[in-house]
């Protein structure tokens, strides 16, 4: 009876919170396991719980009920029935063993009770007995006509890290304010869209229009300043927009906090990804997310650790890479021009602990420096440098930059010297030119 109540509650509330919050599985639903599987498959495919009419059309003998019991009561009852159903066969077998060997019966009971106590928990994977699965996955990756890893949009970075794993991938981009974190994130997502992925961009600070202009700049190299301010641009911008709308089969979905009722949670991100069939998710600021596991008294560090753990779990569940932007503390940027260290991630060591990869970046004098400061399956400490024309979204790899710190120190020294020279007024009007290397805003 309780299984019917839970199914009715899911269908009437149009929410799977009771499932996700309590790790319910088909085994909890006994003879109604097919009913539960139907709901979960529908949610996975369409991003929502089926309505009652759809459900009853498939299961015409299902009892439709009004459920007023609390979630706590329903979970207690279904757990009790689940444990009972597992325990009855154990008692029967122990009774049989007791007739011939009481010691064997006791040992069997001890082992079985422990196992039942772990019902619903993940018991792990035997990497010896299940080695064939690992081989099959390797062969699938090796023989696939399409790359298994997703690109970052930076060829030289992909050569070092292999790309982004479709699942179990929580990549963090860390930098100080105004060092290009959002641009790098947008570049990665734009490139994934270009190769056919459905992309999700969570933008807490900028509107969809502003992200759209950056996308156009990265895709077709229109002046971002000109697009933003409404100035003339080189090239046919109208034709570019027409081509996007007529020839694109995949999507680039930008969502702001307003779409999440100003409360961005992991559960809402899951629904967002399922509904839009997202292949790669980018989050432009992890600190804007709300911790669903928050308890009174938890500090910001605890909440951000919980959020980063949940983002990695979401990546594993949906089998998509998740890229998040994180701000570094001021202490994270040294005077020598180096990138932020892992220890400088603002408010939480837990973010770097849960990340599969951490990419530290720094932008100065039209140069973008990247350093792989954490990676689970590749070399760390690798440094890459790009000439960066921000206004038209062009990144050109600079193999001659060396360690880059010296380049930055020299450039910053020239800047200090220049500031000491008398300044002459430049009365030339501002014109947005395609190819201008500086970003006026």
Coordinates of C-alpha atoms in Angstrom, one line a residue:
X1 CA 0.0 0.0 0.0
X2 CA 2.8 2.5 0.9
X3 CA 4.4 2.0 -2.5
X4 CA 1.1 3.1 -4.1
X5 CA 1.0 6.1 -1.8
X6 CA 4.5 7.2 -2.8
X7 CA 3.9 6.8 -6.5
X8 CA 0.7 8.9 -6.1
X9 CA 2.6 11.5 -4.2
X10 CA 5.3 11.7 -6.9
X11 CA 2.7 12.0 -9.7
X12 CA 0.6 14.6 -7.9
X13 CA 3.5 16.8 -6.7
X14 CA 5.3 16.4 -10.0
X15 CA 8.5 16.1 -7.9
X16 CA 11.1 13.4 -7.4
X17 CA 12.5 15.0 -4.3
X18 CA 11.3 12.1 -2.1
X19 CA 13.2 9.7 -4.4
X20 CA 16.5 11.7 -4.6
X21 CA 16.5 12.6 -0.9
X22 CA 16.0 9.0 0.3
X23 CA 17.8 7.0 -2.4
X24 CA 14.8 5.0 -3.3
X25 CA 15.3 2.3 -5.9
X26 CA 13.0 -0.1 -7.9
X27 CA 13.6 -2.7 -5.1
X28 CA 11.8 -0.5 -2.7
X29 CA 8.6 -0.8 -4.8
X30 CA 8.2 -4.6 -5.0
X31 CA 5.4 -5.5 -7.4
X32 CA 5.2 -1.8 -8.4
X33 CA 8.9 -1.6 -9.5
X34 CA 7.8 -1.3 -13.2
X35 CA 5.6 1.7 -12.3
X36 CA 8.6 3.3 -10.6
X37 CA 10.9 2.6 -13.5
X38 CA 8.4 4.2 -15.9
X39 CA 8.4 7.4 -14.0
X40 CA 12.2 7.5 -13.8
X41 CA 12.7 6.8 -17.5
X42 CA 10.1 9.5 -18.4
X43 CA 12.0 12.0 -16.2
X44 CA 15.3 11.0 -17.7
X45 CA 14.1 11.4 -21.2
X46 CA 11.8 14.4 -21.0
X47 CA 13.0 16.2 -17.8
X48 CA 9.7 16.0 -15.9
X49 CA 7.5 13.6 -14.0
X50 CA 4.7 12.2 -16.2
X51 CA 1.2 13.5 -15.6
X52 CA -1.4 11.2 -14.1
X53 CA -3.1 10.7 -17.5
X54 CA 0.0 9.5 -19.1
X55 CA 0.8 7.2 -16.2
X56 CA -2.7 5.7 -16.0
X57 CA -2.8 5.2 -19.8
X58 CA 0.2 2.8 -19.3
X59 CA -0.9 1.2 -16.0
X60 CA -4.7 1.2 -16.3
X61 CA -5.2 -0.8 -13.1
X62 CA -3.3 1.7 -11.0
X63 CA -5.2 3.1 -7.9
X64 CA -5.3 6.9 -8.0
X65 CA -5.3 8.2 -4.4
X66 CA -5.1 11.5 -2.5
X67 CA -2.1 11.2 -0.2
X68 CA -1.9 13.4 2.9
X69 CA 0.8 11.5 4.8
X70 CA 4.2 13.2 5.4
X71 CA 7.3 12.1 3.5
X72 CA 8.9 10.9 6.8
X73 CA 6.0 8.5 7.5
X74 CA 6.1 7.1 3.9
X75 CA 9.8 6.6 4.0
X76 CA 9.7 4.9 7.4
X77 CA 7.0 2.5 6.2
X78 CA 8.6 1.7 2.8
X79 CA 11.9 1.1 4.5
X80 CA 10.3 -1.2 7.1
X81 CA 8.6 -3.2 4.4
X82 CA 11.8 -3.4 2.3
X83 CA 13.8 -4.7 5.3
X84 CA 11.1 -7.2 6.2
X85 CA 10.9 -8.5 2.6
X86 CA 14.6 -9.1 2.7
X87 CA 14.7 -10.6 6.2
X88 CA 11.9 -13.2 5.8
X89 CA 14.0 -15.5 3.5
X90 CA 16.9 -15.2 5.9
X91 CA 14.8 -16.4 8.8
X92 CA 13.4 -19.3 6.8
X93 CA 16.9 -20.5 5.7
X94 CA 18.3 -20.0 9.2
X95 CA 15.4 -22.2 10.6
X96 CA 16.4 -24.9 8.2
X97 CA 20.0 -24.7 9.1
X98 CA 19.2 -24.8 12.8
X99 CA 17.7 -28.3 12.4
X100 CA 21.1 -29.7 11.5
X101 CA 23.8 -27.3 12.6
X102 CA 23.1 -24.5 15.1
X103 CA 26.6 -22.9 14.8
X104 CA 26.3 -22.7 11.0
X105 CA 22.8 -21.2 11.4
X106 CA 24.2 -18.5 13.8
X107 CA 27.0 -17.6 11.4
X108 CA 24.6 -17.4 8.6
X109 CA 22.3 -15.1 10.6
X110 CA 25.2 -12.8 11.6
X111 CA 26.4 -12.4 8.0
X112 CA 22.9 -12.0 6.6
X113 CA 21.7 -9.4 9.1
X114 CA 24.8 -7.3 8.4
X115 CA 24.1 -7.5 4.7
X116 CA 20.5 -6.5 5.2
X117 CA 21.6 -3.6 7.4
X118 CA 23.5 -2.3 4.3
X119 CA 20.4 -2.5 2.0
X120 CA 20.2 0.5 -0.2
X121 CA 23.9 1.4 0.3
X122 CA 26.4 1.1 -2.5
X123 CA 28.5 -2.0 -1.8
X124 CA 31.2 -1.2 -4.3
X125 CA 32.6 -2.7 -7.5
X126 CA 34.8 -5.7 -7.6
X127 CA 37.5 -4.6 -10.1
X128 CA 38.7 -8.2 -10.5
X129 CA 35.4 -10.0 -11.2
X130 CA 34.1 -7.0 -13.1
X131 CA 37.3 -6.4 -15.1
X132 CA 35.4 -7.3 -18.4
X133 CA 33.3 -4.2 -18.0
X134 CA 36.4 -2.1 -17.8
X135 CA 37.8 -3.7 -20.9
X136 CA 34.6 -3.1 -22.8
X137 CA 34.6 0.5 -21.8
X138 CA 38.2 0.9 -23.0
X139 CA 37.4 -0.8 -26.3
X140 CA 34.3 1.4 -26.8
X141 CA 36.5 4.6 -26.3
X142 CA 39.2 3.3 -28.5
X143 CA 37.0 2.2 -31.4
X144 CA 34.6 5.1 -31.3
X145 CA 34.4 7.2 -34.5
X146 CA 33.8 10.2 -32.4
X147 CA 36.2 11.5 -29.7
X148 CA 35.2 10.2 -26.3
X149 CA 36.6 13.2 -24.4
X150 CA 35.1 16.6 -24.9
X151 CA 37.4 19.5 -26.0
X152 CA 38.2 22.6 -24.0
X153 CA 38.6 24.8 -27.0
X154 CA 42.3 25.2 -26.4
X155 CA 44.2 22.6 -28.5
X156 CA 47.4 22.8 -26.5
X157 CA 45.5 22.4 -23.2
X158 CA 43.7 19.3 -24.6
X159 CA 47.1 17.8 -25.6
X160 CA 48.1 18.0 -21.9
X161 CA 44.9 16.9 -20.1
X162 CA 43.2 14.8 -22.9
X163 CA 40.1 17.0 -22.8
X164 CA 37.0 16.9 -20.5
X165 CA 35.7 13.5 -19.3
X166 CA 31.9 12.9 -20.0
X167 CA 31.2 12.2 -16.4
X168 CA 33.2 12.3 -13.2
X169 CA 34.5 15.7 -14.4
X170 CA 34.3 18.8 -12.2
X171 CA 36.7 21.3 -13.6
X172 CA 37.5 24.5 -11.7
X173 CA 38.8 27.7 -13.4
X174 CA 40.4 30.0 -10.8
X175 CA 41.6 33.6 -11.1
X176 CA 41.4 37.0 -9.5
X177 CA 38.7 39.5 -10.5
X178 CA 39.0 40.9 -14.1
X179 CA 41.5 38.2 -15.2
X180 CA 39.2 36.6 -17.8
X181 CA 37.6 33.6 -16.0
X182 CA 34.2 34.2 -17.6
X183 CA 35.8 34.6 -21.1
X184 CA 37.7 31.4 -20.8
X185 CA 34.6 29.5 -19.6
X186 CA 32.6 31.0 -22.5
X187 CA 35.3 30.0 -24.9
X188 CA 35.2 26.4 -23.7
X189 CA 31.5 26.2 -23.9
X190 CA 31.3 28.0 -27.3
X191 CA 33.8 25.4 -28.8
X192 CA 31.8 22.5 -27.4
X193 CA 28.7 24.0 -29.0
X194 CA 30.6 24.3 -32.3
X195 CA 31.4 20.6 -32.3
X196 CA 27.8 19.6 -31.7
X197 CA 27.2 19.6 -27.9
X198 CA 24.1 21.0 -26.1
X199 CA 25.6 23.6 -23.8
X200 CA 24.3 25.0 -20.5
X201 CA 25.6 28.3 -19.2
X202 CA 24.6 29.4 -15.6
X203 CA 25.2 33.1 -15.6
X204 CA 24.6 34.8 -12.2
X205 CA 26.2 38.2 -13.1
X206 CA 25.4 38.7 -16.8
X207 CA 22.3 38.6 -18.9
X208 CA 21.7 36.2 -21.8
X209 CA 22.2 39.1 -24.2
X210 CA 25.7 39.8 -22.8
X211 CA 26.7 36.2 -23.0
X212 CA 25.2 36.1 -26.5
X213 CA 27.5 38.9 -27.6
X214 CA 30.5 37.1 -26.2
X215 CA 29.4 34.0 -28.0
X216 CA 29.2 35.9 -31.3
X217 CA 32.6 37.4 -30.7
X218 CA 34.2 34.0 -30.0
X219 CA 32.4 32.3 -32.9
X220 CA 32.7 35.0 -35.7
X221 CA 35.2 37.5 -34.1
X222 CA 33.0 40.5 -34.2
X223 CA 34.2 43.4 -31.9
X224 CA 32.6 42.7 -28.6
X225 CA 32.7 46.4 -27.7
X226 CA 30.9 47.3 -30.9
X227 CA 28.2 44.7 -30.2
X228 CA 27.8 45.8 -26.6
X229 CA 27.6 49.6 -27.5
X230 CA 25.7 49.3 -30.7
X231 CA 28.5 50.5 -33.0
X232 CA 29.2 49.4 -36.6
X233 CA 31.0 46.1 -36.9
X234 CA 33.1 44.7 -39.7
X235 CA 31.3 41.8 -41.3
X236 CA 27.6 41.0 -41.7
X237 CA 26.3 40.5 -38.2
X238 CA 22.7 40.2 -39.4
X239 CA 23.7 37.3 -41.7
X240 CA 25.7 35.7 -38.8
X241 CA 22.5 35.7 -36.7
X242 CA 20.4 34.3 -39.5
X243 CA 22.9 31.5 -40.1
X244 CA 22.8 30.6 -36.4
X245 CA 19.1 30.4 -36.3
X246 CA 18.7 28.4 -39.6
X247 CA 21.6 26.0 -39.5
X248 CA 22.0 25.0 -35.8
X249 CA 20.7 21.8 -34.5
X250 CA 22.1 22.0 -31.0
X251 CA 21.5 24.6 -28.3
X252 CA 23.4 27.0 -26.1
X253 CA 21.1 27.7 -23.1
X254 CA 21.9 30.6 -20.8
X255 CA 20.1 30.7 -17.5
X256 CA 20.3 33.4 -14.9
X257 CA 19.2 33.3 -11.2
X258 CA 15.7 34.5 -12.2
X259 CA 15.1 31.2 -14.0
X260 CA 15.8 29.5 -10.7
X261 CA 13.6 31.8 -8.6
X262 CA 16.9 33.4 -7.3
X263 CA 17.9 30.1 -5.7
X264 CA 20.2 27.9 -7.8
X265 CA 20.4 24.4 -6.2
X266 CA 21.8 21.1 -7.4
X267 CA 18.3 19.7 -7.7
X268 CA 17.3 22.6 -10.0
X269 CA 20.5 22.2 -12.0
X270 CA 19.7 18.5 -12.5
X271 CA 16.3 19.3 -13.8
X272 CA 17.8 22.1 -16.0
X273 CA 20.3 19.6 -17.6
X274 CA 17.7 16.8 -18.1
X275 CA 15.1 19.1 -19.6
X276 CA 17.5 20.7 -22.1
X277 CA 19.6 17.5 -22.7
X278 CA 22.7 19.3 -21.7
X279 CA 26.1 17.7 -22.7
X280 CA 28.4 20.3 -21.0
X281 CA 27.5 22.5 -18.1
X282 CA 29.3 25.8 -17.2
X283 CA 28.7 27.7 -14.0
X284 CA 30.0 31.3 -13.9
X285 CA 30.5 31.5 -10.1
X286 CA 30.1 28.6 -7.7
X287 CA 29.5 31.0 -4.8
X288 CA 26.1 31.9 -6.2
X289 CA 24.8 28.3 -5.7
X290 CA 22.6 27.4 -2.7
X291 CA 23.7 24.5 -0.5
X292 CA 20.8 22.1 -0.1
X293 CA 22.5 20.3 2.7
X294 CA 22.9 23.5 4.8
X295 CA 22.3 23.2 8.5
X296 CA 22.0 26.0 11.0
X297 CA 25.5 27.0 12.0
X298 CA 27.3 25.9 8.9
X299 CA 29.8 28.4 7.6
X300 CA 30.5 29.4 4.0
X301 CA 33.4 27.0 3.8
X302 CA 31.2 24.0 4.7
X303 CA 28.5 25.1 2.3
X304 CA 30.9 25.4 -0.6
X305 CA 32.4 22.1 0.2
X306 CA 29.0 20.5 0.1
X307 CA 28.2 22.2 -3.2
X308 CA 31.4 21.1 -4.9
X309 CA 30.8 17.5 -3.7
X310 CA 27.3 17.6 -5.1
X311 CA 28.5 19.0 -8.4
X312 CA 30.9 16.1 -8.8
X313 CA 28.1 13.7 -7.9
X314 CA 25.9 15.4 -10.5
X315 CA 28.6 15.0 -13.2
X316 CA 28.8 11.3 -12.3
X317 CA 25.0 10.9 -12.4
X318 CA 24.4 12.7 -15.7
X319 CA 27.7 11.7 -17.3
X320 CA 28.5 15.2 -18.4
X321 CA 31.5 17.5 -17.6
X322 CA 30.8 20.4 -15.3
X323 CA 33.1 23.5 -15.4
X324 CA 32.8 26.1 -12.6
X325 CA 34.5 29.5 -12.1
X326 CA 36.0 30.3 -8.7
X327 CA 37.5 33.5 -7.5
X328 CA 41.0 33.6 -5.9
X329 CA 41.9 35.5 -2.8
X330 CA 44.1 38.5 -3.2
X331 CA 46.9 36.6 -1.7
X332 CA 46.6 34.1 -4.5
X333 CA 48.3 36.5 -7.0
X334 CA 51.9 37.1 -6.4
X335 CA 54.0 40.1 -7.4
X336 CA 55.9 38.0 -9.9
X337 CA 52.9 37.6 -12.1
X338 CA 52.2 34.0 -11.4
X339 CA 48.8 32.4 -11.5
X340 CA 46.8 31.7 -8.3
X341 CA 47.7 28.6 -6.3
X342 CA 45.3 25.9 -5.1
X343 CA 45.5 27.4 -1.6
X344 CA 44.2 30.7 -2.8
X345 CA 40.7 29.5 -3.8
X346 CA 38.4 31.7 -1.9
X347 CA 36.4 30.4 1.1
X348 CA 37.0 26.7 0.6
X349 CA 39.7 24.1 0.3
X350 CA 36.9 21.6 -0.3
X351 CA 36.4 23.0 -3.8
X352 CA 39.9 22.1 -4.9
X353 CA 39.7 18.7 -3.1
X354 CA 36.5 17.8 -5.0
X355 CA 37.7 19.1 -8.4
X356 CA 39.0 16.7 -10.9
X357 CA 41.0 19.4 -12.6
X358 CA 42.0 23.0 -11.6
X359 CA 43.1 25.5 -14.2
X360 CA 44.6 28.6 -12.8
X361 CA 44.7 31.6 -15.1
X362 CA 46.0 35.2 -15.2
X363 CA 45.6 37.9 -17.8
X364 CA 48.0 40.8 -18.4
X365 CA 49.1 42.9 -21.3
X366 CA 47.1 40.9 -23.9
X367 CA 48.6 37.7 -22.6
X368 CA 46.7 34.8 -21.0
X369 CA 48.6 32.4 -18.9
X370 CA 47.2 29.1 -17.9
X371 CA 48.6 26.6 -15.4
X372 CA 47.3 23.1 -14.7
X373 CA 47.5 23.2 -10.9
X374 CA 45.5 20.0 -10.3
X375 CA 44.7 17.0 -12.4
X376 CA 43.9 13.4 -11.4
X377 CA 45.1 11.7 -14.6
X378 CA 47.7 14.0 -16.1
X379 CA 50.8 16.0 -15.4
X380 CA 50.4 19.1 -13.2
X381 CA 52.4 22.3 -13.3
X382 CA 52.2 22.6 -17.1
X383 CA 52.1 26.2 -18.2
X384 CA 50.6 27.6 -21.4
X385 CA 50.6 31.1 -22.8
X386 CA 48.3 32.7 -25.4
X387 CA 48.3 36.1 -27.1
X388 CA 44.7 37.2 -26.4
X389 CA 42.8 39.7 -28.5
X390 CA 39.9 40.1 -26.1
X391 CA 37.8 42.4 -28.2
X392 CA 37.5 39.9 -31.1
X393 CA 37.9 36.7 -29.1
X394 CA 41.1 35.4 -30.7
X395 CA 43.5 33.2 -28.7
X396 CA 46.9 32.5 -30.4
X397 CA 49.3 30.0 -28.7
X398 CA 52.7 31.5 -27.8
X399 CA 55.2 28.7 -27.7
X400 CA 58.0 31.1 -27.1
X401 CA 56.7 32.6 -23.9
X402 CA 58.8 30.4 -21.7
X403 CA 58.0 30.5 -18.0
X404 CA 55.9 33.6 -18.6
X405 CA 56.7 35.1 -15.2
X406 CA 59.7 36.9 -16.7
X407 CA 57.6 38.1 -19.6
X408 CA 55.0 39.6 -17.2
X409 CA 57.6 41.1 -15.0
X410 CA 59.2 42.8 -18.0
X411 CA 55.8 44.0 -19.2
X412 CA 54.8 45.3 -15.8
X413 CA 58.1 47.1 -15.4
X414 CA 57.5 48.8 -18.7
X415 CA 54.0 49.8 -17.5
X416 CA 55.5 51.4 -14.3
X417 CA 58.0 53.3 -16.4
X418 CA 55.3 54.5 -18.7
X419 CA 53.1 55.7 -15.9
X420 CA 56.0 57.9 -14.7
X421 CA 56.2 59.6 -18.1
X422 CA 54.2 62.8 -18.8
X423 CA 50.8 61.9 -20.4
X424 CA 49.6 63.8 -23.5
X425 CA 45.9 64.1 -24.1
X426 CA 44.6 61.9 -26.9
X427 CA 41.6 63.6 -28.6
X428 CA 41.1 61.0 -31.3
X429 CA 37.5 59.7 -31.2
X430 CA 36.9 56.1 -30.0
X431 CA 36.2 53.8 -32.9
X432 CA 35.5 50.1 -32.6
X433 CA 37.8 48.3 -35.0
X434 CA 37.9 44.6 -35.7
X435 CA 41.2 43.4 -34.5
X436 CA 41.7 45.9 -31.7
X437 CA 43.6 44.0 -29.0
X438 CA 42.2 45.8 -25.9
X439 CA 38.8 45.5 -24.4
X440 CA 37.4 49.0 -23.6
X441 CA 35.2 47.6 -20.9

